[in-house]
């Protein structure tokens, strides 16, 4: 019995550690779900002016993102980061950027070993807004399930829900989790069309 309790405790400790690592990795790629403290009045995607090709492109992009998440492919997930923000980060951290990315991939691989990570972007439930330059953006509900072994097994598991900001750049959709005021400032520096546009923030963030 002692061995079983010890194994269970070790498994839960590994899950807690893994959740911290996975959460950090997903935050860097705009995927760590957080509750929003406020919402803006937006139009459901089905009633919005977003045309069929744009909707299909968003669906396809979200599906590919979810698949990369399930595979634990952090390198692929980084391809969904808004490119101007990524370039700004690279300039600010030119000497350490490569080391940061490699360390992040290594930590993700170590922390997610033995985990099943299944995420979904619910594009059909998203709401569409218009930025200052007339370009569209979407707020997409998200759901991520993190569990040991297969989904539905007896291991410890947790589910997190939130919203993802999606917007086009150069004809491609990119995703961003607005984790805090600092992220929002970085967004508006790289993409001025979002200056003054109210966007959701995590509860309790007043920065």
PDB file of C-alpha atoms in Angstrom:
ATOM      1  CA  UNK A   1       0.000   0.000   0.000  1.00  0.00           C
ATOM      2  CA  UNK A   2       2.841   2.371   0.825  1.00  0.00           C
ATOM      3  CA  UNK A   3       4.395   1.781  -2.583  1.00  0.00           C
ATOM      4  CA  UNK A   4       1.071   2.438  -4.308  1.00  0.00           C
ATOM      5  CA  UNK A   5       0.541   5.669  -2.379  1.00  0.00           C
ATOM      6  CA  UNK A   6       4.093   6.693  -3.147  1.00  0.00           C
ATOM      7  CA  UNK A   7       3.601   6.004  -6.843  1.00  0.00           C
ATOM      8  CA  UNK A   8       0.354   7.972  -6.865  1.00  0.00           C
ATOM      9  CA  UNK A   9       1.978  10.893  -5.069  1.00  0.00           C
ATOM     10  CA  UNK A  10       4.893  10.839  -7.502  1.00  0.00           C
ATOM     11  CA  UNK A  11       2.482  10.788 -10.448  1.00  0.00           C
ATOM     12  CA  UNK A  12       0.544  13.778  -9.131  1.00  0.00           C
ATOM     13  CA  UNK A  13       3.791  15.631  -8.444  1.00  0.00           C
ATOM     14  CA  UNK A  14       4.873  14.984 -12.027  1.00  0.00           C
ATOM     15  CA  UNK A  15       1.521  16.237 -13.283  1.00  0.00           C
ATOM     16  CA  UNK A  16       1.789  19.464 -11.264  1.00  0.00           C
ATOM     17  CA  UNK A  17       5.333  20.030 -12.527  1.00  0.00           C
ATOM     18  CA  UNK A  18       4.308  19.213 -16.075  1.00  0.00           C
ATOM     19  CA  UNK A  19       1.352  21.591 -15.938  1.00  0.00           C
ATOM     20  CA  UNK A  20       3.664  24.433 -14.943  1.00  0.00           C
ATOM     21  CA  UNK A  21       6.035  23.669 -17.808  1.00  0.00           C
ATOM     22  CA  UNK A  22       3.283  23.096 -20.353  1.00  0.00           C
ATOM     23  CA  UNK A  23       1.483  26.240 -19.205  1.00  0.00           C
ATOM     24  CA  UNK A  24       4.653  28.284 -19.643  1.00  0.00           C
ATOM     25  CA  UNK A  25       5.287  26.849 -23.096  1.00  0.00           C
ATOM     26  CA  UNK A  26       1.720  27.458 -24.217  1.00  0.00           C
ATOM     27  CA  UNK A  27       1.809  31.000 -22.826  1.00  0.00           C
ATOM     28  CA  UNK A  28       4.831  31.747 -24.987  1.00  0.00           C
ATOM     29  CA  UNK A  29       2.962  30.485 -28.035  1.00  0.00           C
ATOM     30  CA  UNK A  30      -0.324  32.160 -27.114  1.00  0.00           C
ATOM     31  CA  UNK A  31      -2.110  29.044 -26.009  1.00  0.00           C
ATOM     32  CA  UNK A  32      -2.230  28.904 -22.213  1.00  0.00           C
ATOM     33  CA  UNK A  33      -5.948  29.358 -21.385  1.00  0.00           C
ATOM     34  CA  UNK A  34      -6.849  32.115 -18.927  1.00  0.00           C
ATOM     35  CA  UNK A  35     -10.250  33.511 -17.852  1.00  0.00           C
ATOM     36  CA  UNK A  36     -11.161  36.902 -19.289  1.00  0.00           C
ATOM     37  CA  UNK A  37     -12.289  39.734 -17.027  1.00  0.00           C
ATOM     38  CA  UNK A  38     -14.308  41.531 -19.688  1.00  0.00           C
ATOM     39  CA  UNK A  39     -15.676  41.038 -23.184  1.00  0.00           C
ATOM     40  CA  UNK A  40     -16.395  43.399 -26.038  1.00  0.00           C
ATOM     41  CA  UNK A  41     -19.545  43.427 -28.127  1.00  0.00           C
ATOM     42  CA  UNK A  42     -18.663  41.282 -31.134  1.00  0.00           C
ATOM     43  CA  UNK A  43     -20.592  39.570 -33.909  1.00  0.00           C
ATOM     44  CA  UNK A  44     -20.931  35.755 -33.981  1.00  0.00           C
ATOM     45  CA  UNK A  45     -18.901  34.409 -36.881  1.00  0.00           C
ATOM     46  CA  UNK A  46     -21.986  33.021 -38.626  1.00  0.00           C
ATOM     47  CA  UNK A  47     -23.545  36.505 -38.764  1.00  0.00           C
ATOM     48  CA  UNK A  48     -20.328  38.401 -39.412  1.00  0.00           C
ATOM     49  CA  UNK A  49     -19.076  39.794 -42.693  1.00  0.00           C
ATOM     50  CA  UNK A  50     -16.165  37.352 -42.741  1.00  0.00           C
ATOM     51  CA  UNK A  51     -16.345  35.682 -46.143  1.00  0.00           C
ATOM     52  CA  UNK A  52     -16.247  31.928 -46.740  1.00  0.00           C
ATOM     53  CA  UNK A  53     -12.572  31.725 -47.821  1.00  0.00           C
ATOM     54  CA  UNK A  54     -11.473  33.623 -44.700  1.00  0.00           C
ATOM     55  CA  UNK A  55     -13.607  31.396 -42.464  1.00  0.00           C
ATOM     56  CA  UNK A  56     -12.229  28.248 -44.076  1.00  0.00           C
ATOM     57  CA  UNK A  57      -8.693  29.538 -43.715  1.00  0.00           C
ATOM     58  CA  UNK A  58      -9.292  30.203 -40.014  1.00  0.00           C
ATOM     59  CA  UNK A  59     -10.813  26.723 -39.556  1.00  0.00           C
ATOM     60  CA  UNK A  60      -7.877  25.057 -41.307  1.00  0.00           C
ATOM     61  CA  UNK A  61      -5.326  27.043 -39.352  1.00  0.00           C
ATOM     62  CA  UNK A  62      -7.015  26.254 -36.024  1.00  0.00           C
ATOM     63  CA  UNK A  63      -7.197  22.546 -36.865  1.00  0.00           C
ATOM     64  CA  UNK A  64      -3.474  22.469 -37.675  1.00  0.00           C
ATOM     65  CA  UNK A  65      -2.725  24.336 -34.431  1.00  0.00           C
ATOM     66  CA  UNK A  66      -4.719  21.830 -32.384  1.00  0.00           C
ATOM     67  CA  UNK A  67      -2.878  18.958 -34.057  1.00  0.00           C
ATOM     68  CA  UNK A  68       0.523  20.491 -33.302  1.00  0.00           C
ATOM     69  CA  UNK A  69      -0.510  20.932 -29.670  1.00  0.00           C
ATOM     70  CA  UNK A  70      -1.643  17.316 -29.380  1.00  0.00           C
ATOM     71  CA  UNK A  71       1.696  16.185 -30.817  1.00  0.00           C
ATOM     72  CA  UNK A  72       3.587  18.397 -28.376  1.00  0.00           C
ATOM     73  CA  UNK A  73       5.393  20.067 -31.273  1.00  0.00           C
ATOM     74  CA  UNK A  74       6.528  23.348 -29.735  1.00  0.00           C
ATOM     75  CA  UNK A  75       8.535  24.269 -32.826  1.00  0.00           C
ATOM     76  CA  UNK A  76       5.388  24.031 -34.951  1.00  0.00           C
ATOM     77  CA  UNK A  77       3.370  25.964 -32.374  1.00  0.00           C
ATOM     78  CA  UNK A  78       5.816  28.850 -32.617  1.00  0.00           C
ATOM     79  CA  UNK A  79       4.809  29.208 -36.277  1.00  0.00           C
ATOM     80  CA  UNK A  80       1.433  30.514 -35.070  1.00  0.00           C
ATOM     81  CA  UNK A  81       2.929  33.421 -33.131  1.00  0.00           C
ATOM     82  CA  UNK A  82       2.181  36.860 -34.682  1.00  0.00           C
ATOM     83  CA  UNK A  83       5.340  37.416 -36.761  1.00  0.00           C
ATOM     84  CA  UNK A  84       5.876  41.107 -35.989  1.00  0.00           C
ATOM     85  CA  UNK A  85       5.747  40.354 -32.271  1.00  0.00           C
ATOM     86  CA  UNK A  86       8.180  37.471 -32.754  1.00  0.00           C
ATOM     87  CA  UNK A  87      10.565  39.783 -34.621  1.00  0.00           C
ATOM     88  CA  UNK A  88      10.336  42.401 -31.872  1.00  0.00           C
ATOM     89  CA  UNK A  89      11.128  39.730 -29.275  1.00  0.00           C
ATOM     90  CA  UNK A  90      14.054  38.508 -31.353  1.00  0.00           C
ATOM     91  CA  UNK A  91      15.451  42.039 -31.611  1.00  0.00           C
ATOM     92  CA  UNK A  92      15.119  42.624 -27.889  1.00  0.00           C
ATOM     93  CA  UNK A  93      16.741  39.269 -27.110  1.00  0.00           C
ATOM     94  CA  UNK A  94      19.012  38.828 -30.122  1.00  0.00           C
ATOM     95  CA  UNK A  95      21.746  37.036 -28.200  1.00  0.00           C
ATOM     96  CA  UNK A  96      19.541  34.725 -26.169  1.00  0.00           C
ATOM     97  CA  UNK A  97      16.550  34.024 -28.430  1.00  0.00           C
ATOM     98  CA  UNK A  98      17.868  30.738 -29.822  1.00  0.00           C
ATOM     99  CA  UNK A  99      18.849  29.518 -26.362  1.00  0.00           C
ATOM    100  CA  UNK A 100      15.411  30.471 -25.011  1.00  0.00           C
ATOM    101  CA  UNK A 101      13.632  28.561 -27.759  1.00  0.00           C
ATOM    102  CA  UNK A 102      15.805  25.478 -27.373  1.00  0.00           C
ATOM    103  CA  UNK A 103      15.387  25.513 -23.593  1.00  0.00           C
ATOM    104  CA  UNK A 104      11.620  25.931 -24.000  1.00  0.00           C
ATOM    105  CA  UNK A 105      11.413  22.960 -26.379  1.00  0.00           C
ATOM    106  CA  UNK A 106      13.508  20.816 -24.032  1.00  0.00           C
ATOM    107  CA  UNK A 107      11.403  21.768 -20.998  1.00  0.00           C
ATOM    108  CA  UNK A 108       8.192  21.085 -22.917  1.00  0.00           C
ATOM    109  CA  UNK A 109       9.423  17.660 -24.005  1.00  0.00           C
ATOM    110  CA  UNK A 110      10.534  16.756 -20.471  1.00  0.00           C
ATOM    111  CA  UNK A 111       7.416  18.044 -18.725  1.00  0.00           C
ATOM    112  CA  UNK A 112       4.928  16.597 -21.214  1.00  0.00           C
ATOM    113  CA  UNK A 113       6.428  13.091 -21.225  1.00  0.00           C
ATOM    114  CA  UNK A 114       3.648  10.620 -20.464  1.00  0.00           C
ATOM    115  CA  UNK A 115       0.949  13.267 -20.877  1.00  0.00           C
ATOM    116  CA  UNK A 116      -1.959  13.410 -23.270  1.00  0.00           C
ATOM    117  CA  UNK A 117      -2.587  17.030 -24.306  1.00  0.00           C
ATOM    118  CA  UNK A 118      -5.705  17.647 -26.361  1.00  0.00           C
ATOM    119  CA  UNK A 119      -6.698  21.195 -27.221  1.00  0.00           C
ATOM    120  CA  UNK A 120      -9.389  22.665 -29.391  1.00  0.00           C
ATOM    121  CA  UNK A 121     -10.154  26.073 -30.811  1.00  0.00           C
ATOM    122  CA  UNK A 122     -13.925  26.359 -31.290  1.00  0.00           C
ATOM    123  CA  UNK A 123     -13.936  28.522 -34.413  1.00  0.00           C
ATOM    124  CA  UNK A 124     -17.679  28.022 -34.973  1.00  0.00           C
ATOM    125  CA  UNK A 125     -18.312  29.715 -31.615  1.00  0.00           C
ATOM    126  CA  UNK A 126     -15.931  32.610 -32.199  1.00  0.00           C
ATOM    127  CA  UNK A 127     -16.957  36.249 -32.395  1.00  0.00           C
ATOM    128  CA  UNK A 128     -15.604  38.640 -34.980  1.00  0.00           C
ATOM    129  CA  UNK A 129     -14.532  42.238 -34.514  1.00  0.00           C
ATOM    130  CA  UNK A 130     -12.942  44.907 -36.692  1.00  0.00           C
ATOM    131  CA  UNK A 131      -9.601  46.541 -35.857  1.00  0.00           C
ATOM    132  CA  UNK A 132      -8.837  50.213 -36.501  1.00  0.00           C
ATOM    133  CA  UNK A 133      -7.472  49.526 -39.986  1.00  0.00           C
ATOM    134  CA  UNK A 134     -10.636  47.688 -41.035  1.00  0.00           C
ATOM    135  CA  UNK A 135      -9.105  44.215 -40.749  1.00  0.00           C
ATOM    136  CA  UNK A 136     -11.003  41.447 -38.921  1.00  0.00           C
ATOM    137  CA  UNK A 137     -10.022  39.688 -35.735  1.00  0.00           C
ATOM    138  CA  UNK A 138     -11.602  36.786 -33.883  1.00  0.00           C
ATOM    139  CA  UNK A 139     -11.965  35.814 -30.241  1.00  0.00           C
ATOM    140  CA  UNK A 140     -12.111  32.020 -30.201  1.00  0.00           C
ATOM    141  CA  UNK A 141     -13.219  29.916 -27.201  1.00  0.00           C
ATOM    142  CA  UNK A 142     -10.623  27.280 -26.291  1.00  0.00           C
ATOM    143  CA  UNK A 143     -10.594  24.033 -24.327  1.00  0.00           C
ATOM    144  CA  UNK A 144      -7.472  22.091 -23.346  1.00  0.00           C
ATOM    145  CA  UNK A 145      -7.414  18.720 -21.582  1.00  0.00           C
ATOM    146  CA  UNK A 146      -4.147  17.588 -19.986  1.00  0.00           C
ATOM    147  CA  UNK A 147      -4.002  14.046 -18.577  1.00  0.00           C
ATOM    148  CA  UNK A 148      -1.631  11.170 -17.924  1.00  0.00           C
ATOM    149  CA  UNK A 149      -1.990   8.384 -20.461  1.00  0.00           C
ATOM    150  CA  UNK A 150      -5.044   8.199 -22.647  1.00  0.00           C
ATOM    151  CA  UNK A 151      -7.982  10.557 -22.274  1.00  0.00           C
ATOM    152  CA  UNK A 152     -10.626   8.948 -20.058  1.00  0.00           C
ATOM    153  CA  UNK A 153      -8.060   6.913 -18.129  1.00  0.00           C
ATOM    154  CA  UNK A 154      -7.673   6.764 -14.370  1.00  0.00           C
ATOM    155  CA  UNK A 155      -4.709   9.153 -14.137  1.00  0.00           C
ATOM    156  CA  UNK A 156      -4.849  12.707 -12.826  1.00  0.00           C
ATOM    157  CA  UNK A 157      -6.176  15.225 -15.337  1.00  0.00           C
ATOM    158  CA  UNK A 158      -7.177  18.848 -15.620  1.00  0.00           C
ATOM    159  CA  UNK A 159      -9.214  20.897 -18.076  1.00  0.00           C
ATOM    160  CA  UNK A 160      -8.738  24.581 -18.827  1.00  0.00           C
ATOM    161  CA  UNK A 161     -10.888  26.917 -20.912  1.00  0.00           C
ATOM    162  CA  UNK A 162     -10.299  30.401 -22.245  1.00  0.00           C
ATOM    163  CA  UNK A 163     -10.225  32.670 -25.295  1.00  0.00           C
ATOM    164  CA  UNK A 164      -7.702  33.051 -28.090  1.00  0.00           C
ATOM    165  CA  UNK A 165      -7.188  36.183 -30.177  1.00  0.00           C
ATOM    166  CA  UNK A 166      -6.759  35.411 -33.880  1.00  0.00           C
ATOM    167  CA  UNK A 167      -5.997  37.911 -36.624  1.00  0.00           C
ATOM    168  CA  UNK A 168      -4.492  37.872 -40.128  1.00  0.00           C
ATOM    169  CA  UNK A 169      -1.044  39.076 -41.120  1.00  0.00           C
ATOM    170  CA  UNK A 170       0.155  38.730 -44.702  1.00  0.00           C
ATOM    171  CA  UNK A 171      -2.817  36.574 -45.641  1.00  0.00           C
ATOM    172  CA  UNK A 172      -2.308  34.102 -42.769  1.00  0.00           C
ATOM    173  CA  UNK A 173      -4.075  33.796 -39.411  1.00  0.00           C
ATOM    174  CA  UNK A 174      -2.029  33.982 -36.206  1.00  0.00           C
ATOM    175  CA  UNK A 175      -3.003  33.308 -32.592  1.00  0.00           C
ATOM    176  CA  UNK A 176      -2.251  35.103 -29.358  1.00  0.00           C
ATOM    177  CA  UNK A 177      -3.215  34.637 -25.722  1.00  0.00           C
ATOM    178  CA  UNK A 178      -3.497  38.009 -23.989  1.00  0.00           C
ATOM    179  CA  UNK A 179      -1.976  36.858 -20.699  1.00  0.00           C
ATOM    180  CA  UNK A 180      -1.380  40.317 -19.218  1.00  0.00           C
ATOM    181  CA  UNK A 181      -1.061  44.016 -19.911  1.00  0.00           C
ATOM    182  CA  UNK A 182       2.554  43.579 -21.022  1.00  0.00           C
ATOM    183  CA  UNK A 183       1.455  41.216 -23.792  1.00  0.00           C
ATOM    184  CA  UNK A 184      -1.216  43.684 -24.879  1.00  0.00           C
ATOM    185  CA  UNK A 185       1.353  46.484 -25.033  1.00  0.00           C
ATOM    186  CA  UNK A 186       3.625  44.282 -27.135  1.00  0.00           C
ATOM    187  CA  UNK A 187       0.679  43.555 -29.429  1.00  0.00           C
ATOM    188  CA  UNK A 188      -0.192  47.213 -29.972  1.00  0.00           C
ATOM    189  CA  UNK A 189       3.456  48.128 -30.603  1.00  0.00           C
ATOM    190  CA  UNK A 190       3.747  45.488 -33.317  1.00  0.00           C
ATOM    191  CA  UNK A 191       0.174  45.884 -34.618  1.00  0.00           C
ATOM    192  CA  UNK A 192      -1.006  49.514 -34.188  1.00  0.00           C
ATOM    193  CA  UNK A 193      -4.464  48.624 -35.520  1.00  0.00           C
ATOM    194  CA  UNK A 194      -5.261  47.264 -32.048  1.00  0.00           C
ATOM    195  CA  UNK A 195      -4.502  50.512 -30.204  1.00  0.00           C
ATOM    196  CA  UNK A 196      -7.589  51.520 -28.274  1.00  0.00           C
ATOM    197  CA  UNK A 197      -9.443  48.316 -29.199  1.00  0.00           C
ATOM    198  CA  UNK A 198     -10.821  46.760 -25.962  1.00  0.00           C
ATOM    199  CA  UNK A 199      -9.663  43.166 -25.647  1.00  0.00           C
ATOM    200  CA  UNK A 200     -10.167  40.589 -22.853  1.00  0.00           C
ATOM    201  CA  UNK A 201      -7.647  40.257 -20.058  1.00  0.00           C
ATOM    202  CA  UNK A 202      -7.232  37.684 -17.303  1.00  0.00           C
ATOM    203  CA  UNK A 203      -9.230  38.347 -14.158  1.00  0.00           C
ATOM    204  CA  UNK A 204      -7.293  40.407 -11.663  1.00  0.00           C
ATOM    205  CA  UNK A 205      -4.894  41.941 -14.198  1.00  0.00           C
ATOM    206  CA  UNK A 206      -4.997  45.695 -13.806  1.00  0.00           C
ATOM    207  CA  UNK A 207      -1.655  46.467 -15.481  1.00  0.00           C
TER     208      UNK A 207
END
